[in-house]
Amino acid sequence: MYQKFNSIIISILVILFSIKSSLAEITFQDILENPSDLEMNLKYASEQEALGRYKSTLTTLERLNMLYPVNTDIKLYLISILLKMDSAVKLQLMIETMLQDPNTTKETRDYIEEILQTIREQSKPEAKWFAYADVNYMQTDHSNIDGISKTGNLFASDNIQAFASDSLRYDKTYSRGSAVTVGKNLSANSAISLTAGLSINTQNKGVLMENDVVSTSVSYSKISGKHMSIPYIFYSRPNERSAADVSTRGIGFNNSYSVDKNNSITYSASASSTIYNKVARKEVELADNANNDIYTVSVGNNYTFSGVNLISTKFSYLEKDAKADYNAYNGSSFNIGYTRVLPFGTLKLEKTFQRNIYDSRNSFINTTINRKDDIDISKIQLSGKITQLIPFIEKFGPKGLIFYNMNFTEIDSDSTLLNNTAIRQTTSFNIVKRFSLYE
């Protein structure tokens, strides 16, 4: 299959890489010691290809593609291997990715487009099922888990008083969970998937954030020309240890449109409904007063430059309707972010400015002050495959299906109410192991 194109690509690659043969075979240990040496890794891939070990070749090239995302030659080499492996679905997804990649030159883009068009004419891709399971663990350190105000005081029935003496500032939370995803590739550029998961959340000192969460979602993805659309529906039901149980269901979509090789426009909308279980609640205030419907819309822009940098901006608007008007508000926000692809992961810096204006006063807190919150959110995140941080782990998981995420977030809230003027900082580390169940 695709022998004509395979021969053409291999001929081009011989000229592009000019990889000279050597009497000494490069070992896997050599690769572990020099994971970012482009020449050595390409020679190793070539040797493995000559021995017919296409999976090893593919793994090496996929890693190089992550380390050198602007190198079109590596992507072409990947395509040649996928042609040899007769992996039609992965091949077409790789080609589509190259067409969306701003680093792909016009000449290469035209050439790839010809290959893609011929493949589509020759045969219609068969729909294929896929399934995988994720097992994750996350630990989060909180600097102010109970949200103690900056002054240490709060309003209660128009009176100012101190937070309770047993209120916690520093604490840790732990999350352990798993999720199973089952899906089907409907074509080379569309798929549908179902995900169901369970997470168990515990707290070191307190109990406010302890719960078990059951969740499920269904999503559909479709790439059509310059458009990518992802509509979805979701449902979650936390089983709270010390508060009313709650269920949330929603629907939405995340879309993007590629303007040119460097710019894309993103836009999204969602609607969700949250219902509390007032029977389980044993507080004065009825839990179902917090029942709400939330509607959000957003529009943004992504700008890519130098192949490894991304600047993003996004404007969002949210409207929350609640059974009790003092729980309802409308809010607007502006987010700006910078993303950089590094050899050991992807670094992301974000800043969000948000303002929420509430519909009415809460007489349990203050009868004369209208609530308005101004919130600044700062975030630093580093994520990627664990083998990017610790290369030797690859021999224990050669498919590279162990992922990590490190995150620091600061939320600085200023409010017309003392209760909601606080600074909260969280630092978390998350690790995910993915198991391929069917592909």
mmCIF file of C-alpha atoms in Angstrom, residues 178-182 193-199 212-219 231-238 246-252 272:
data_model
loop_
_atom_site.group_PDB
_atom_site.id
_atom_site.type_symbol
_atom_site.label_atom_id
_atom_site.label_comp_id
_atom_site.label_asym_id
_atom_site.label_seq_id
_atom_site.Cartn_x
_atom_site.Cartn_y
_atom_site.Cartn_z
ATOM 1 C CA SER A 178 -8.851 6.259 37.170
ATOM 2 C CA ALA A 179 -10.739 6.772 33.941
ATOM 3 C CA VAL A 180 -11.515 4.568 30.947
ATOM 4 C CA THR A 181 -11.983 5.974 27.460
ATOM 5 C CA VAL A 182 -13.569 4.014 24.621
ATOM 6 C CA SER A 193 -15.336 8.820 22.481
ATOM 7 C CA LEU A 194 -16.891 8.025 25.860
ATOM 8 C CA THR A 195 -14.979 8.549 29.115
ATOM 9 C CA ALA A 196 -16.029 7.359 32.577
ATOM 10 C CA GLY A 197 -13.995 7.947 35.711
ATOM 11 C CA LEU A 198 -13.846 7.803 39.492
ATOM 12 C CA SER A 199 -11.625 9.903 41.757
ATOM 13 C CA ASP A 212 -15.635 10.697 45.816
ATOM 14 C CA VAL A 213 -16.437 11.912 42.321
ATOM 15 C CA VAL A 214 -18.082 9.832 39.605
ATOM 16 C CA SER A 215 -17.973 11.449 36.179
ATOM 17 C CA THR A 216 -18.672 10.645 32.554
ATOM 18 C CA SER A 217 -18.499 12.517 29.261
ATOM 19 C CA VAL A 218 -19.075 12.000 25.549
ATOM 20 C CA SER A 219 -17.244 14.046 22.925
ATOM 21 C CA PRO A 231 -18.918 19.266 20.930
ATOM 22 C CA TYR A 232 -19.382 17.413 24.235
ATOM 23 C CA ILE A 233 -21.752 16.515 27.053
ATOM 24 C CA PHE A 234 -20.785 15.647 30.632
ATOM 25 C CA TYR A 235 -22.128 14.534 34.007
ATOM 26 C CA SER A 236 -20.496 14.412 37.454
ATOM 27 C CA ARG A 237 -21.710 13.489 40.922
ATOM 28 C CA PRO A 238 -19.477 14.077 43.950
ATOM 29 C CA VAL A 246 -24.280 17.588 44.256
ATOM 30 C CA SER A 247 -24.809 16.569 40.642
ATOM 31 C CA THR A 248 -23.821 18.574 37.575
ATOM 32 C CA ARG A 249 -24.666 18.000 33.950
ATOM 33 C CA GLY A 250 -23.764 20.104 30.968
ATOM 34 C CA ILE A 251 -23.244 20.513 27.252
ATOM 35 C CA GLY A 252 -20.866 22.621 25.212
ATOM 36 C CA SER A 272 -24.500 23.435 32.870
#
